[in-house]
Structures are given as structure tokens and as C-alpha cells.
């Protein structure tokens, strides 16, 4: 079952974010607090949205966390999937596909023309899973990021 996340889910989503960061070998980079997550998802002006995948017994199997982007080429919004995570013991049970299908449904319903995300190049099982759904790797595009000292330096340059 896929459902919208609620404020009561924040502690569990926070735990899964940390599990995902550990899986991606970047736990030290996962610095967001539960309070920040709650504000981002359920504050006065939400910056992101989340869905929860549950087992038939009501156990939380995984989550998706996403936000809207905009394509200047298409002229409409799209969804950028920041996180897709299914707990290791429950992978292969259709939860990841169901979470992605829900986001695709939202795109179709709202007239959004893109559902996009990033995947680590060493995560071959995820890459193969995404390919099986018809996803296309954007191999000509490279992600760029400014953080920490580089961001501050550029942001304080006159």
C-alpha cells in the first residue's frame, strides 16, 4: 500500500534517510534533523512531499521523497525524486515500483511531463531496476553541486 506521509511518519522517514545514507556510504553527510524534515514536509510552505510504502501488516517498507521542478523546454512542472528507499529485507517485493508508479500517476494526472532522479553509478541493481521500468540514463548530463566552503565563498563574493 502506498499512502501520503503524515507528520507522525517523520521519525521513521528520518531513520530511513539515515539508512539510505549509510547504504550510499555517506552517513556523515546526512545532517538533517527530524525538525528540519518536519518543516520541509509539513510546514507553512512545504518544500517537499513524501509517500510511504507499507506491507500488508502495516510495517513501513520504504518511502519516496520528492519535490517539483520545472522544465523550460517543456514549459511545465515535473517531479524530482530526491529519495527512493526500500528496506533491504523487503526489496524485490514491489514496493519501489509501487512508489515510482504513484509518482508517475501524479505526473500524468497533473500534466507534468518528467519524473527524474539520480542514481549512483555503482548501484547496478538500482540501475537495472530503473531500466526495466523504461527509465533512460541521461549519460550526457553531469550533476554539479556547490556546498560548504565553496558555496559560502561564491555566495559572499562581490
Short mmCIF file of C-alpha atoms in Angstrom, two decimals:
data_model
loop_
_atom_site.label_atom_id
_atom_site.label_comp_id
_atom_site.label_asym_id
_atom_site.label_seq_id
_atom_site.Cartn_x
_atom_site.Cartn_y
_atom_site.Cartn_z
CA UNK A 1 0.00 0.00 0.00
CA UNK A 2 1.24 3.47 -0.89
CA UNK A 3 0.00 6.47 1.09
CA UNK A 4 0.90 10.10 1.70
CA UNK A 5 3.28 10.57 4.61
CA UNK A 6 1.87 12.19 7.74
CA UNK A 7 3.62 14.19 10.47
CA UNK A 8 3.63 11.01 12.59
CA UNK A 9 5.86 9.35 9.93
CA UNK A 10 8.67 11.90 10.28
CA UNK A 11 10.76 9.92 12.83
CA UNK A 12 10.57 6.79 10.66
CA UNK A 13 11.34 8.70 7.45
CA UNK A 14 14.31 10.27 9.25
CA UNK A 15 15.56 6.79 10.24
CA UNK A 16 15.20 5.57 6.65
CA UNK A 17 17.05 8.63 5.33
CA UNK A 18 19.94 7.66 7.60
CA UNK A 19 19.70 4.03 6.46
CA UNK A 20 19.85 5.20 2.84
CA UNK A 21 22.82 7.47 3.57
CA UNK A 22 24.64 4.56 5.20
CA UNK A 23 23.88 2.32 2.21
CA UNK A 24 25.22 5.04 -0.08
CA UNK A 25 28.40 5.26 2.04
CA UNK A 26 27.71 8.87 3.03
CA UNK A 27 26.19 8.72 6.51
CA UNK A 28 28.29 11.67 7.69
CA UNK A 29 26.59 13.86 5.05
CA UNK A 30 23.06 13.12 6.34
CA UNK A 31 22.80 16.04 8.77
CA UNK A 32 19.09 16.93 8.51
CA UNK A 33 17.21 16.79 11.80
CA UNK A 34 13.70 15.48 12.36
CA UNK A 35 12.62 19.06 12.97
CA UNK A 36 14.01 20.21 9.61
CA UNK A 37 12.33 17.28 7.87
CA UNK A 38 9.01 18.04 9.56
CA UNK A 39 9.22 21.70 8.48
CA UNK A 40 10.17 20.75 4.90
CA UNK A 41 7.27 18.31 4.57
CA UNK A 42 4.54 19.82 6.74
CA UNK A 43 5.48 23.44 7.42
CA UNK A 44 3.62 26.52 6.29
CA UNK A 45 5.20 26.28 2.82
CA UNK A 46 6.22 22.65 2.19
CA UNK A 47 9.39 22.28 0.14
CA UNK A 48 8.99 18.55 -0.44
CA UNK A 49 6.47 15.74 -0.31
CA UNK A 50 6.69 12.11 0.76
CA UNK A 51 4.94 8.81 0.27
CA UNK A 52 5.15 5.72 2.44
CA UNK A 53 5.06 2.11 1.29
CA UNK A 54 3.54 -0.26 3.82
CA UNK A 55 3.35 -4.02 3.99
CA UNK A 56 0.01 -5.79 4.40
CA UNK A 57 0.77 -5.87 8.15
CA UNK A 58 1.24 -2.09 8.31
CA UNK A 59 5.06 -2.25 8.56
CA UNK A 60 6.80 0.67 6.83
CA UNK A 61 8.69 -0.86 3.92
CA UNK A 62 10.09 2.31 2.36
CA UNK A 63 9.48 5.85 1.25
CA UNK A 64 9.82 8.32 -1.57
CA UNK A 65 10.64 11.98 -1.02
CA UNK A 66 10.19 14.39 -3.91
CA UNK A 67 9.67 17.98 -4.98
CA UNK A 68 8.54 19.87 -8.04
CA UNK A 69 10.96 21.07 -10.66
CA UNK A 70 10.27 22.99 -13.86
CA UNK A 71 11.32 22.37 -17.45
CA UNK A 72 11.91 25.46 -19.53
CA UNK A 73 11.90 23.21 -22.59
CA UNK A 74 8.56 21.56 -21.82
CA UNK A 75 7.02 24.59 -20.10
CA UNK A 76 5.55 22.55 -17.25
CA UNK A 77 6.44 21.15 -13.86
CA UNK A 78 7.95 17.76 -13.30
CA UNK A 79 8.80 15.72 -10.25
CA UNK A 80 12.35 15.32 -9.00
CA UNK A 81 12.66 12.22 -6.85
CA UNK A 82 15.20 13.02 -4.16
CA UNK A 83 14.98 9.68 -2.34
CA UNK A 84 13.55 6.28 -3.12
CA UNK A 85 14.28 3.74 -0.41
CA UNK A 86 13.03 0.27 0.39
CA UNK A 87 14.38 -1.50 3.43
CA UNK A 88 16.81 -4.30 2.46
CA UNK A 89 14.72 -7.18 3.79
CA UNK A 90 11.72 -6.05 1.77
CA UNK A 91 13.39 -5.33 -1.57
CA UNK A 92 12.02 -7.28 -4.50
CA UNK A 93 8.50 -7.11 -3.08
CA UNK A 94 7.23 -4.45 -5.49
CA UNK A 95 7.42 -1.53 -3.07
CA UNK A 96 9.92 0.51 -5.09
CA UNK A 97 7.92 0.02 -8.27
CA UNK A 98 4.70 0.98 -6.46
CA UNK A 99 6.30 4.18 -5.11
CA UNK A 100 7.53 5.13 -8.58
CA UNK A 101 4.17 4.24 -10.14
CA UNK A 102 2.44 6.59 -7.68
CA UNK A 103 4.74 9.44 -8.71
CA UNK A 104 4.18 8.63 -12.39
CA UNK A 105 0.42 8.66 -11.72
CA UNK A 106 0.73 12.12 -10.14
CA UNK A 107 2.69 13.34 -13.16
CA UNK A 108 0.07 12.05 -15.60
CA UNK A 109 -2.83 13.39 -13.52
CA UNK A 110 -1.33 16.88 -13.19
CA UNK A 111 0.12 17.18 -16.70
CA UNK A 112 3.74 17.03 -15.54
CA UNK A 113 5.99 15.72 -18.29
CA UNK A 114 9.05 14.47 -16.40
CA UNK A 115 9.87 12.24 -13.48
CA UNK A 116 13.60 12.46 -12.82
CA UNK A 117 16.12 11.23 -10.26
CA UNK A 118 19.80 10.47 -9.82
CA UNK A 119 21.38 7.11 -9.12
CA UNK A 120 24.91 6.27 -8.02
CA UNK A 121 26.88 4.75 -10.88
CA UNK A 122 27.93 1.78 -8.72
CA UNK A 123 24.35 0.87 -7.77
CA UNK A 124 23.90 -1.58 -10.62
CA UNK A 125 20.83 -3.30 -9.17
CA UNK A 126 19.01 0.04 -8.98
CA UNK A 127 20.13 0.99 -12.49
CA UNK A 128 18.83 -2.30 -13.89
CA UNK A 129 15.57 -1.88 -11.97
CA UNK A 130 15.07 1.62 -13.40
CA UNK A 131 15.88 0.41 -16.92
CA UNK A 132 13.27 -2.35 -16.54
CA UNK A 133 10.67 0.38 -15.99
CA UNK A 134 11.71 2.24 -19.13
CA UNK A 135 13.88 4.90 -17.49
CA UNK A 136 16.61 6.38 -19.67
CA UNK A 137 20.03 7.31 -18.28
CA UNK A 138 20.95 10.90 -19.09
CA UNK A 139 24.57 9.99 -19.79
CA UNK A 140 25.42 13.31 -21.44
CA UNK A 141 24.50 15.26 -18.29
CA UNK A 142 26.72 15.57 -15.23
CA UNK A 143 25.45 16.69 -11.84
CA UNK A 144 27.23 19.71 -10.38
CA UNK A 145 27.00 20.80 -6.76
CA UNK A 146 28.21 23.66 -4.58
CA UNK A 147 28.24 23.04 -0.82
CA UNK A 148 30.04 24.04 2.33
CA UNK A 149 33.07 26.33 1.86
CA UNK A 150 32.75 26.60 -1.94
CA UNK A 151 29.12 27.69 -1.62
CA UNK A 152 29.95 30.27 1.04
CA UNK A 153 32.90 31.61 -0.97
CA UNK A 154 30.79 32.09 -4.08
CA UNK A 155 27.81 33.41 -2.14
CA UNK A 156 29.85 36.05 -0.40
CA UNK A 157 31.82 37.22 -3.43
CA UNK A 158 31.02 40.75 -4.52
#
